[in-house]
Amino acid sequence: MADTPFAPVILGDEPGSFPHSVLAERHPAIIRQVRDAFPYGPGQHRALDELLKSCAEGAVEPLPADAPDGDRWQEWGLADCAGHSWYDVPWLWSESYFYRRLLEAVGWFGPGAWQGIDPFRPFKRAELDAPETNAELAALDALPGLPEQERARALLHGSLWGNRADLGFRLSAEGAEAQDPVPALVADDSADLWSLLPPDGGATVVLVADNAGRELVPDLLLIAHLLAEGRAARAVLHVKPYPYYVSDATTADVVDALHRLRAAPGAAGEYARVLWSATADGRLAVRAHPFSCAPLPYERMPDDLRAEFAAATLTVFKGDLNYRRLVGDRRWPPTTPFQEPTAYFPGPVAALRTLKSEVITGLSAATEAALVAAEGHRWRTGGTHALIQVALK
């Protein structure tokens, strides 16, 4: 999609902007947190210090000549971005490359004893093991007595909001969102979503996951419901091939979440058994495609991934980063129809997203005006609003 004056690619070069604050403040804070979370040696400390200095003062540097993914990053634009300030290249690219360099600094790619050690694991485990998780899983015991449509709606909202709304039950009352002049749910195409997944319809659902921990658990619960109720005959869960954006889910995080569910009593444990059985017989597959960590929009996805999405009844993109990559990390006018920037997608696609960055499409003019009047610019990044958007083909 060519750059256009009305939808320029988002950069991090404007002081005071949200992208600038991520590069200037969040990334250095992440380096310090990772450094303190592990007993790293002098070599890793030096590498982290160098990355910290580069983020503050330097330019994008190339990968080492022997980097195992060097060719891939060349294809993803490293040659064009190297030598430029972190702030002057596309924000999506800059953020993604930061995490790639962080993994290199701590020895993820090896060789050595720290090869494959997730630098974000302590933070993910702390969230998954938090006492609040027990209460959230216990709340699932209220679901079996509800009609299937109400259970489906509650679990969809749980996946949408993650750990922000008690698995979505607080938002599951019919009409609750519409009663607020500035609704928490700023767009709701859930009727279109369910129209693609009728009971016993034999659907194939692809879910592109976002965060691990207590936000991955509701995604797994939604998949379990779709499989158990026949709304999906098969599901594919896409996760990241390596640690990314602090909390993004990897295969190891899926395993942790499944064990957490298996250890829980009541309905949570039943959902875990559905998922465990489905992985064993092939109805649920986990994928970790390299492009899941690409610093590029999905419009530039490789052919094999395009074919997989094309074969699905519905592909669901979870979370803020995946939304940015789905529509393109651009300054779209908020009233741009969601169908326009996703027109390239090879099949029906849905976005479940809590708003935590500036990019947004698919709002009505009235909704945008109400949000701006009530909150100024904060509604885009504060995580207090969410959307369910669907583009049918």
Coordinates of C-alpha atoms in Angstrom, one line a residue:
M1 CA 0.0 0.0 0.0
A2 CA 1.6 3.2 -1.1
D3 CA 2.2 6.0 1.3
T4 CA -0.4 8.7 1.0
P5 CA -0.8 12.2 2.5
F6 CA -3.9 11.2 4.3
A7 CA -2.4 8.1 5.9
P8 CA 1.3 8.5 6.4
V9 CA 3.3 5.8 8.1
I10 CA 3.7 6.5 11.8
L11 CA 7.2 7.5 12.9
G12 CA 8.6 8.2 16.4
D13 CA 10.3 11.5 15.6
E14 CA 7.7 13.9 17.2
P15 CA 8.7 14.7 20.8
G16 CA 5.8 14.3 23.1
S17 CA 4.0 11.8 20.9
F18 CA 3.1 8.3 22.1
P19 CA 5.5 6.6 19.7
H20 CA 8.4 8.9 20.8
S21 CA 7.7 8.1 24.4
V22 CA 7.9 4.4 23.7
L23 CA 11.3 4.7 22.1
A24 CA 12.7 7.3 24.5
E25 CA 11.2 6.0 27.8
R26 CA 9.7 2.5 27.5
H27 CA 12.5 0.8 25.7
P28 CA 15.3 2.0 28.2
A29 CA 13.0 0.9 31.1
I30 CA 12.6 -2.6 29.5
I31 CA 16.4 -2.9 29.2
R32 CA 16.8 -2.1 32.9
Q33 CA 14.1 -4.5 33.9
V34 CA 15.5 -7.4 31.9
R35 CA 19.0 -6.6 33.2
D36 CA 17.7 -6.9 36.8
A37 CA 15.6 -10.0 36.3
F38 CA 18.4 -12.4 35.5
P39 CA 22.0 -13.1 36.8
Y40 CA 23.6 -12.2 33.5
G41 CA 27.3 -12.0 33.1
P42 CA 29.6 -9.2 32.1
G43 CA 29.2 -9.8 28.4
Q44 CA 25.5 -9.5 28.5
H45 CA 25.7 -6.4 30.8
R46 CA 28.0 -4.7 28.3
A47 CA 25.7 -5.6 25.4
L48 CA 22.7 -4.3 27.2
D49 CA 24.5 -1.1 28.1
E50 CA 25.4 -0.6 24.4
L51 CA 21.8 -1.1 23.4
L52 CA 20.7 1.4 26.0
K53 CA 23.2 4.0 24.7
S54 CA 22.1 3.2 21.1
C55 CA 18.5 3.8 21.9
A56 CA 19.3 7.2 23.5
E57 CA 21.9 8.6 21.2
G58 CA 22.6 6.3 18.3
A59 CA 21.4 4.9 15.0
V60 CA 20.1 1.5 13.9
E61 CA 23.0 -0.8 13.5
P62 CA 23.2 -3.9 11.3
L63 CA 23.1 -7.4 12.8
P64 CA 26.3 -9.4 13.2
A65 CA 27.5 -11.1 10.0
D66 CA 26.7 -14.6 11.5
A67 CA 23.2 -13.7 12.7
P68 CA 21.0 -16.8 12.0
D69 CA 18.2 -14.5 10.7
G70 CA 20.4 -11.9 8.9
D71 CA 19.1 -12.7 5.4
R72 CA 15.5 -12.5 6.7
W73 CA 16.1 -9.0 8.2
Q74 CA 17.7 -7.8 5.1
E75 CA 14.4 -8.8 3.3
W76 CA 12.5 -7.0 6.0
G77 CA 14.3 -3.6 5.4
L78 CA 17.4 -3.6 7.5
A79 CA 19.6 -2.3 4.7
D80 CA 17.3 0.7 4.3
C81 CA 17.0 1.5 8.0
A82 CA 20.6 0.9 9.1
G83 CA 22.5 4.1 9.9
H84 CA 19.3 6.1 10.5
S85 CA 18.0 7.2 13.9
W86 CA 15.7 4.9 15.7
Y87 CA 13.2 7.8 15.6
D88 CA 13.4 8.4 11.8
V89 CA 12.4 4.9 10.6
P90 CA 8.8 3.5 10.7
W91 CA 7.8 3.1 14.4
L92 CA 6.6 -0.5 13.8
W93 CA 10.0 -1.4 12.3
S94 CA 11.9 0.4 15.1
E95 CA 10.0 -1.3 17.9
S96 CA 10.4 -4.7 16.3
Y97 CA 14.1 -4.3 15.7
F98 CA 14.6 -3.2 19.3
Y99 CA 13.3 -6.5 20.6
R100 CA 15.5 -8.4 18.1
R101 CA 18.6 -6.6 19.3
L102 CA 17.6 -7.1 23.0
L103 CA 17.4 -10.9 22.4
E104 CA 20.8 -10.8 20.8
A105 CA 22.2 -8.8 23.8
V106 CA 21.1 -11.4 26.4
G107 CA 22.3 -14.4 24.3
W108 CA 19.0 -15.8 23.1
F109 CA 20.4 -16.8 19.7
G110 CA 23.5 -18.4 21.3
P111 CA 25.7 -20.3 21.3
G112 CA 26.0 -20.5 25.1
A113 CA 24.1 -21.3 28.2
W114 CA 21.6 -18.5 27.8
Q115 CA 20.5 -19.7 24.3
G116 CA 16.7 -19.9 24.2
I117 CA 16.2 -18.4 27.7
D118 CA 13.2 -16.0 27.5
P119 CA 14.2 -12.7 29.1
F120 CA 10.6 -11.9 29.7
R121 CA 9.6 -15.1 31.4
P122 CA 9.6 -13.9 35.0
F123 CA 7.1 -11.1 34.1
K124 CA 4.9 -13.6 32.2
R125 CA 4.9 -16.2 35.0
A126 CA 4.2 -13.6 37.7
E127 CA 1.1 -12.5 35.9
L128 CA -0.1 -16.0 35.2
D129 CA 0.5 -17.1 38.8
A130 CA -1.1 -14.0 40.3
P131 CA -3.8 -14.6 42.9
E132 CA -6.3 -12.7 40.7
T133 CA -6.1 -15.6 38.2
N134 CA -7.7 -18.0 40.6
A135 CA -10.7 -15.7 40.9
E136 CA -11.0 -15.3 37.1
L137 CA -10.9 -19.0 36.5
A138 CA -13.4 -19.7 39.3
A139 CA -15.8 -17.2 37.6
L140 CA -15.9 -19.7 34.7
D141 CA -18.1 -22.0 36.9
A142 CA -21.0 -19.6 36.2
L143 CA -20.9 -20.4 32.5
P144 CA -22.2 -24.0 32.1
G145 CA -25.7 -23.0 33.2
L146 CA -26.1 -20.3 30.5
P147 CA -27.4 -20.7 27.0
E148 CA -24.7 -21.3 24.4
Q149 CA -25.0 -17.9 22.8
E150 CA -24.5 -16.1 26.2
R151 CA -21.5 -18.3 26.9
A152 CA -20.0 -17.6 23.5
R153 CA -20.5 -13.9 24.0
A154 CA -19.0 -13.8 27.4
L155 CA -15.9 -15.7 26.2
L156 CA -15.6 -13.5 23.2
H157 CA -15.5 -10.5 25.4
G158 CA -13.1 -12.2 27.7
S159 CA -10.7 -12.7 24.8
L160 CA -11.2 -9.1 23.7
W161 CA -10.4 -7.5 27.1
G162 CA -8.0 -10.1 28.5
N163 CA -7.5 -9.6 32.2
R164 CA -9.2 -6.1 32.3
A165 CA -12.8 -7.2 32.7
D166 CA -13.1 -10.4 34.7
L167 CA -13.1 -12.5 31.5
G168 CA -15.6 -10.1 30.0
F169 CA -18.5 -11.0 32.2
R170 CA -19.0 -7.3 33.3
L171 CA -19.5 -6.5 29.6
S172 CA -21.7 -9.4 28.7
A173 CA -25.1 -7.8 29.5
E174 CA -27.0 -7.1 26.3
G175 CA -26.9 -3.3 25.5
A176 CA -24.5 -2.4 28.3
E177 CA -22.1 -0.7 25.9
A178 CA -24.8 1.3 24.1
Q179 CA -25.9 3.0 27.3
D180 CA -22.6 4.9 27.7
P181 CA -22.3 8.1 25.6
V182 CA -18.7 7.2 25.2
P183 CA -18.8 3.4 24.9
A184 CA -16.0 1.2 26.1
L185 CA -16.6 -0.8 22.9
V186 CA -16.2 1.7 20.1
A187 CA -17.0 -0.7 17.3
D188 CA -18.9 -4.0 17.5
D189 CA -19.1 -6.3 14.5
S190 CA -19.7 -9.4 16.6
A191 CA -22.9 -10.3 14.7
D192 CA -20.8 -10.7 11.6
L193 CA -18.2 -12.8 13.4
W194 CA -20.8 -15.2 14.7
S195 CA -22.5 -15.4 11.3
L196 CA -19.3 -17.1 10.0
L197 CA -19.2 -19.6 12.9
P198 CA -22.7 -21.2 13.3
P199 CA -22.9 -24.3 15.4
D200 CA -21.9 -27.4 13.6
G201 CA -20.7 -25.4 10.6
G202 CA -17.4 -27.1 10.2
A203 CA -15.4 -23.9 10.3
T204 CA -11.6 -23.6 10.4
V205 CA -10.6 -20.7 12.7
V206 CA -7.2 -19.2 12.8
L207 CA -6.4 -17.0 15.9
V208 CA -3.3 -14.9 15.8
A209 CA -2.4 -14.5 19.5
D210 CA -1.2 -11.4 21.3
N211 CA -0.1 -11.5 24.9
A212 CA 0.8 -14.4 27.1
G213 CA -0.2 -15.0 30.7
R214 CA -3.6 -14.0 31.9
E215 CA -4.4 -12.6 28.4
L216 CA -3.6 -15.8 26.6
V217 CA -5.9 -17.9 28.9
P218 CA -9.1 -16.2 27.6
D219 CA -8.0 -16.8 24.0
L220 CA -7.6 -20.5 24.8
L221 CA -11.0 -20.6 26.5
L222 CA -12.6 -19.1 23.5
I223 CA -11.0 -21.7 21.2
A224 CA -12.1 -24.4 23.6
H225 CA -15.7 -23.2 23.4
L226 CA -15.6 -23.0 19.6
L227 CA -14.4 -26.6 19.4
A228 CA -16.6 -28.0 22.1
E229 CA -19.8 -26.4 20.7
G230 CA -19.0 -27.2 17.0
R231 CA -18.6 -23.6 16.0
A232 CA -15.2 -24.7 14.8
A233 CA -14.1 -28.1 13.5
R234 CA -10.5 -27.1 13.6
A235 CA -8.5 -24.2 15.1
V236 CA -5.0 -22.9 14.5
L237 CA -3.3 -20.7 17.1
H238 CA -0.5 -18.5 15.8
V239 CA 2.2 -17.4 18.3
K240 CA 5.6 -15.8 18.1
P241 CA 8.6 -17.9 17.2
Y242 CA 10.7 -16.1 19.9
P243 CA 10.1 -13.7 22.8
Y244 CA 8.8 -10.4 21.5
Y245 CA 7.3 -7.1 22.8
V246 CA 7.8 -8.3 26.4
S247 CA 4.6 -10.2 26.8
D248 CA 3.8 -11.7 23.4
A249 CA 2.9 -15.4 23.5
T250 CA 5.3 -18.1 22.4
T251 CA 4.7 -21.9 22.3
A252 CA 6.3 -22.1 25.8
D253 CA 3.7 -19.6 27.0
V254 CA 0.9 -21.7 25.5
V255 CA 2.2 -24.7 27.4
D256 CA 2.3 -22.7 30.7
A257 CA -1.2 -21.4 30.2
L258 CA -2.6 -24.9 29.5
H259 CA -0.9 -26.3 32.6
R260 CA -2.4 -23.4 34.6
L261 CA -5.8 -24.3 33.3
R262 CA -5.3 -28.1 33.9
A263 CA -4.5 -27.4 37.5
A264 CA -7.6 -25.4 38.1
P265 CA -10.8 -27.0 39.4
G266 CA -14.3 -26.8 37.9
A267 CA -15.0 -25.4 34.5
A268 CA -11.5 -24.2 33.9
G269 CA -10.1 -27.7 34.1
E270 CA -12.8 -29.0 31.8
Y271 CA -11.8 -26.4 29.2
A272 CA -8.2 -27.5 29.6
R273 CA -9.2 -31.1 28.9
V274 CA -11.0 -30.0 25.7
L275 CA -7.8 -28.2 24.5
W276 CA -5.4 -31.0 25.5
S277 CA -7.5 -33.5 23.6
A278 CA -7.9 -31.2 20.6
T279 CA -4.1 -30.8 20.3
A280 CA -3.6 -34.6 20.5
D281 CA -6.1 -35.4 17.7
G282 CA -5.1 -32.4 15.4
R283 CA -8.2 -30.3 15.8
L284 CA -6.0 -27.6 17.5
A285 CA -2.6 -26.8 16.0
V286 CA 0.0 -24.3 17.2
R287 CA 2.0 -22.4 14.6
A288 CA 5.0 -20.1 15.1
H289 CA 5.7 -18.6 11.6
P290 CA 8.8 -16.3 11.2
F291 CA 6.6 -13.5 9.8
S292 CA 4.8 -13.3 13.2
C293 CA 7.9 -11.3 14.3
A294 CA 8.4 -9.3 11.2
P295 CA 8.5 -5.5 11.5
L296 CA 6.1 -5.2 8.6
P297 CA 2.3 -5.0 8.0
Y298 CA 0.5 -8.2 7.0
E299 CA -0.1 -6.8 3.6
R300 CA 3.5 -8.0 2.9
M301 CA 3.0 -11.5 4.3
P302 CA 4.7 -14.4 2.4
D303 CA 2.8 -16.7 0.1
D304 CA 2.6 -19.7 2.5
L305 CA 1.0 -17.6 5.2
R306 CA -1.4 -16.0 2.7
A307 CA -2.5 -19.5 1.6
E308 CA -3.2 -20.6 5.2
F309 CA -5.3 -17.5 5.9
A310 CA -7.1 -17.9 2.6
A311 CA -8.1 -21.5 3.6
A312 CA -9.6 -20.4 6.9
T313 CA -13.3 -19.7 7.5
L314 CA -12.2 -16.8 9.7
T315 CA -8.9 -15.4 10.8
V316 CA -9.0 -13.5 14.1
F317 CA -6.2 -11.0 15.0
K318 CA -5.8 -10.4 18.7
G319 CA -4.4 -7.3 20.3
D320 CA -3.0 -3.9 19.5
L321 CA 0.3 -4.9 17.7
N322 CA -1.5 -7.3 15.4
Y323 CA -4.1 -4.6 14.6
R324 CA -1.3 -2.2 13.7
R325 CA 0.2 -4.8 11.4
L326 CA -3.2 -5.8 10.0
V327 CA -4.4 -2.4 8.9
G328 CA -0.9 -0.8 8.5
D329 CA 0.7 1.3 11.1
R330 CA -0.5 4.6 9.6
R331 CA -2.3 7.7 10.6
W332 CA -5.6 6.7 9.1
P333 CA -8.6 9.0 9.5
P334 CA -10.5 7.2 12.3
T335 CA -13.6 7.0 10.1
T336 CA -11.7 5.1 7.4
P337 CA -13.8 1.9 6.9
F338 CA -12.0 -1.2 8.4
Q339 CA -12.6 -3.0 5.1
E340 CA -10.4 -0.6 3.1
P341 CA -7.0 -1.2 4.7
T342 CA -7.8 -4.9 5.0
A343 CA -8.9 -5.3 1.4
Y344 CA -5.7 -7.2 0.6
F345 CA -6.5 -9.9 3.1
P346 CA -7.3 -13.3 1.4
G347 CA -10.3 -14.2 3.5
P348 CA -12.7 -13.1 6.2
V349 CA -10.8 -11.4 9.0
A350 CA -11.7 -10.1 12.4
A351 CA -9.8 -7.9 14.9
L352 CA -10.3 -8.1 18.7
R353 CA -8.3 -5.2 20.1
T354 CA -8.0 -3.1 23.2
L355 CA -6.8 0.3 22.1
K356 CA -3.2 1.0 23.3
S357 CA -1.7 2.9 20.3
E358 CA -2.7 5.6 17.9
V359 CA -3.8 3.7 14.8
I360 CA -7.5 3.3 14.4
T361 CA -10.0 2.7 11.7
G362 CA -13.7 1.9 11.4
L363 CA -15.2 4.4 13.8
S364 CA -18.4 6.3 13.1
A365 CA -18.1 10.1 13.0
A366 CA -20.4 10.3 16.1
T367 CA -18.3 7.9 18.1
E368 CA -15.0 9.6 17.2
A369 CA -16.5 13.0 18.2
A370 CA -17.7 11.7 21.5
L371 CA -14.4 10.2 22.3
V372 CA -12.4 13.3 21.5
A373 CA -14.9 15.5 23.4
A374 CA -14.7 13.4 26.5
E375 CA -11.0 12.4 26.5
G376 CA -9.0 14.4 24.0
H377 CA -6.3 12.1 22.5
R378 CA -6.1 9.7 25.5
W379 CA -8.8 7.3 24.3
R380 CA -6.4 6.0 21.6
T381 CA -3.7 4.7 23.9
G382 CA -5.1 4.2 27.4
G383 CA -6.5 0.7 27.1
T384 CA -9.9 1.8 28.3
H385 CA -11.7 1.2 24.9
A386 CA -11.8 -1.8 22.6
L387 CA -13.2 -2.9 19.3
I388 CA -14.5 -6.0 17.5
Q389 CA -14.2 -5.4 13.7
V390 CA -14.9 -7.8 10.9
A391 CA -14.3 -7.6 7.2
L392 CA -16.3 -10.2 5.2
K393 CA -15.2 -11.3 1.8

